[in-house]
PDB file of C-alpha atoms in Angstrom:
ATOM      1  CA  MET A   1     -19.690  -1.094  25.503  1.00 43.00           C
ATOM      2  CA  THR A   2     -17.816   2.436  25.240  1.00 52.00           C
ATOM      3  CA  GLU A   3     -16.179   3.455  21.591  1.00 65.00           C
ATOM      4  CA  THR A   4     -12.616   2.629  22.937  1.00 71.00           C
ATOM      5  CA  ALA A   5     -14.384  -0.730  24.050  1.00 80.00           C
ATOM      6  CA  GLY A   6     -11.693  -0.731  27.217  1.00 88.00           C
ATOM      7  CA  LEU A   7      -8.497  -0.600  25.293  1.00 94.00           C
ATOM      8  CA  ASP A   8      -5.788   1.748  26.123  1.00 95.00           C
ATOM      9  CA  GLU A   9      -4.728   4.084  24.044  1.00 94.00           C
ATOM     10  CA  ARG A  10      -1.730   2.033  23.116  1.00 96.00           C
ATOM     11  CA  THR A  11      -3.522  -0.587  21.737  1.00 96.00           C
ATOM     12  CA  ARG A  12      -6.259   1.088  20.291  1.00 95.00           C
ATOM     13  CA  THR A  13      -3.761   3.010  18.429  1.00 95.00           C
ATOM     14  CA  GLU A  14      -2.302  -0.051  17.139  1.00 97.00           C
ATOM     15  CA  LEU A  15      -5.367  -1.540  16.354  1.00 97.00           C
ATOM     16  CA  GLU A  16      -6.511   0.952  14.362  1.00 96.00           C
ATOM     17  CA  ALA A  17      -3.158   0.906  12.279  1.00 97.00           C
ATOM     18  CA  ALA A  18      -3.479  -2.426  11.913  1.00 98.00           C
ATOM     19  CA  ALA A  19      -6.986  -1.797   9.771  1.00 98.00           C
ATOM     20  CA  PHE A  20      -5.512   0.908   8.001  1.00 97.00           C
ATOM     21  CA  ARG A  21      -2.867  -1.383   6.729  1.00 97.00           C
ATOM     22  CA  THR A  22      -5.041  -4.071   5.623  1.00 98.00           C
ATOM     23  CA  LEU A  23      -7.509  -1.154   3.738  1.00 97.00           C
ATOM     24  CA  VAL A  24      -4.236  -0.773   1.760  1.00 97.00           C
ATOM     25  CA  LYS A  25      -3.459  -3.862   0.855  1.00 97.00           C
ATOM     26  CA  HIS A  26      -6.586  -5.084  -0.283  1.00 97.00           C
ATOM     27  CA  PHE A  27      -7.216  -1.471  -1.996  1.00 97.00           C
ATOM     28  CA  ARG A  28      -4.185  -2.206  -3.411  1.00 97.00           C
ATOM     29  CA  ALA A  29      -4.831  -6.497  -4.319  1.00 97.00           C
ATOM     30  CA  HIS A  30      -7.942  -4.974  -6.231  1.00 97.00           C
ATOM     31  CA  PRO A  31      -7.070  -1.627  -8.807  1.00 97.00           C
ATOM     32  CA  GLU A  32      -9.862  -3.022 -10.897  1.00 96.00           C
ATOM     33  CA  VAL A  33     -11.818  -1.166  -7.786  1.00 96.00           C
ATOM     34  CA  GLN A  34     -12.164   1.809  -9.325  1.00 97.00           C
ATOM     35  CA  ASN A  35     -12.045   5.479  -7.715  1.00 97.00           C
ATOM     36  CA  ILE A  36     -15.474   6.225  -8.925  1.00 97.00           C
ATOM     37  CA  ASP A  37     -17.200   2.701  -8.125  1.00 96.00           C
ATOM     38  CA  LEU A  38     -15.804   3.878  -4.385  1.00 97.00           C
ATOM     39  CA  MET A  39     -16.650   6.951  -4.235  1.00 96.00           C
ATOM     40  CA  ASN A  40     -20.897   6.173  -5.809  1.00 96.00           C
ATOM     41  CA  LEU A  41     -20.744   3.410  -2.954  1.00 95.00           C
ATOM     42  CA  ALA A  42     -19.045   4.378  -0.083  1.00 95.00           C
ATOM     43  CA  ASP A  43     -18.496   8.094  -0.364  1.00 95.00           C
ATOM     44  CA  PHE A  44     -14.864   7.915  -0.184  1.00 96.00           C
ATOM     45  CA  CYS A  45     -12.125   6.323  -2.023  1.00 97.00           C
ATOM     46  CA  ARG A  46      -8.005   6.042  -2.195  1.00 98.00           C
ATOM     47  CA  ASN A  47      -7.707   9.481  -3.059  1.00 97.00           C
ATOM     48  CA  CYS A  48     -10.198  10.657   0.198  1.00 97.00           C
ATOM     49  CA  LEU A  49      -7.846   7.821   2.503  1.00 97.00           C
ATOM     50  CA  SER A  50      -4.440   9.414   1.314  1.00 98.00           C
ATOM     51  CA  LYS A  51      -6.219  13.384   1.583  1.00 98.00           C
ATOM     52  CA  TRP A  52      -7.253  12.129   5.092  1.00 98.00           C
ATOM     53  CA  TYR A  53      -3.395  10.895   5.562  1.00 97.00           C
ATOM     54  CA  ARG A  54      -2.067  13.732   4.944  1.00 98.00           C
ATOM     55  CA  ALA A  55      -3.920  15.822   7.435  1.00 98.00           C
ATOM     56  CA  ALA A  56      -3.421  13.496   9.704  1.00 97.00           C
ATOM     57  CA  ALA A  57       0.247  13.818   9.403  1.00 97.00           C
ATOM     58  CA  GLU A  58       0.110  17.925   9.143  1.00 98.00           C
ATOM     59  CA  GLU A  59      -1.820  17.949  12.652  1.00 98.00           C
ATOM     60  CA  ARG A  60       1.023  16.188  14.220  1.00 97.00           C
ATOM     61  CA  GLY A  61       3.331  18.690  12.263  1.00 98.00           C
ATOM     62  CA  VAL A  62       4.341  15.901   9.964  1.00 98.00           C
ATOM     63  CA  ASP A  63       6.083  17.342   6.657  1.00 98.00           C
ATOM     64  CA  LEU A  64       3.978  15.076   3.734  1.00 98.00           C
ATOM     65  CA  THR A  65       2.775  15.919   0.365  1.00 98.00           C
ATOM     66  CA  TYR A  66      -0.297  14.757  -0.806  1.00 98.00           C
ATOM     67  CA  GLU A  67       1.264  12.781  -3.826  1.00 98.00           C
ATOM     68  CA  GLN A  68       3.615  11.492  -0.801  1.00 98.00           C
ATOM     69  CA  ALA A  69       0.153  10.472   1.083  1.00 98.00           C
ATOM     70  CA  ARG A  70      -1.055   8.607  -2.568  1.00 98.00           C
ATOM     71  CA  GLU A  71       1.641   6.322  -3.215  1.00 98.00           C
ATOM     72  CA  ILE A  72       1.769   5.854   0.447  1.00 97.00           C
ATOM     73  CA  VAL A  73      -2.220   4.653  -0.243  1.00 97.00           C
ATOM     74  CA  TYR A  74      -1.316   3.231  -3.857  1.00 98.00           C
ATOM     75  CA  GLY A  75       2.022   1.859  -2.924  1.00 97.00           C
ATOM     76  CA  MET A  76       3.482   3.753  -5.820  1.00 97.00           C
ATOM     77  CA  PRO A  77       3.970   6.983  -7.637  1.00 98.00           C
ATOM     78  CA  TYR A  78      -0.399   8.296  -7.998  1.00 97.00           C
ATOM     79  CA  ALA A  79       0.557   8.815 -12.120  1.00 97.00           C
ATOM     80  CA  ASP A  80       1.781   5.427 -12.621  1.00 98.00           C
ATOM     81  CA  TRP A  81      -1.101   3.700 -10.486  1.00 98.00           C
ATOM     82  CA  LYS A  82      -3.699   5.634 -13.179  1.00 97.00           C
ATOM     83  CA  ALA A  83      -1.650   4.600 -16.057  1.00 97.00           C
ATOM     84  CA  GLN A  84      -1.714   1.119 -14.993  1.00 97.00           C
ATOM     85  CA  HIS A  85      -5.296   0.362 -13.708  1.00 97.00           C
ATOM     86  CA  GLN A  86      -7.556   3.644 -14.058  1.00 96.00           C
ATOM     87  CA  THR A  87     -10.007   2.874 -16.785  1.00 96.00           C
ATOM     88  CA  GLU A  88     -12.499   5.713 -17.944  1.00 96.00           C
ATOM     89  CA  ALA A  89     -15.488   6.263 -16.103  1.00 96.00           C
ATOM     90  CA  THR A  90     -18.686   4.801 -17.527  1.00 96.00           C
ATOM     91  CA  ALA A  91     -21.631   7.139 -18.258  1.00 97.00           C
ATOM     92  CA  GLU A  92     -23.897   5.260 -15.485  1.00 96.00           C
ATOM     93  CA  GLN A  93     -20.819   6.227 -13.253  1.00 95.00           C
ATOM     94  CA  LYS A  94     -20.664   9.579 -13.829  1.00 95.00           C
ATOM     95  CA  ALA A  95     -24.750  10.193 -13.954  1.00 95.00           C
ATOM     96  CA  ARG A  96     -24.395   8.510 -10.278  1.00 95.00           C
ATOM     97  CA  PHE A  97     -21.692  10.087  -9.003  1.00 94.00           C
ATOM     98  CA  ALA A  98     -23.804  13.467 -10.589  1.00 94.00           C
ATOM     99  CA  GLU A  99     -26.098  12.902  -8.487  1.00 93.00           C
ATOM    100  CA  ARG A 100     -24.820  12.138  -5.488  1.00 88.00           C
ATOM    101  CA  GLN A 101     -23.427  15.579  -5.148  1.00 85.00           C
ATOM    102  CA  PRO A 102     -25.333  18.145  -3.267  1.00 80.00           C
ATOM    103  CA  GLY A 103     -26.018  21.008  -5.024  1.00 74.00           C
ATOM    104  CA  ASP A 104     -25.012  20.476  -7.921  1.00 55.00           C
TER     105      ASP A 104
END
């Protein structure tokens, strides 16, 4: 099967957009999952997703700041999300993160 599974470009884009919205909804529903956990398990987090969103906007000539992209992903200003949901990373989380960093 091809990468697009025989889908036309519009349908593929609509499905990808729906999958993105579902991922963002899932992240918003599970703020207890910390970004460091996501980084340690999947090598990406909400901030990464925000950066990719901003980069996609930039590629298309859309003026979108990183903070605006983060608000789209987090569902609120990042500072608010951080104050409400972010916890201090444990020594174990930090050690695992450090182990995953190349060349450090």
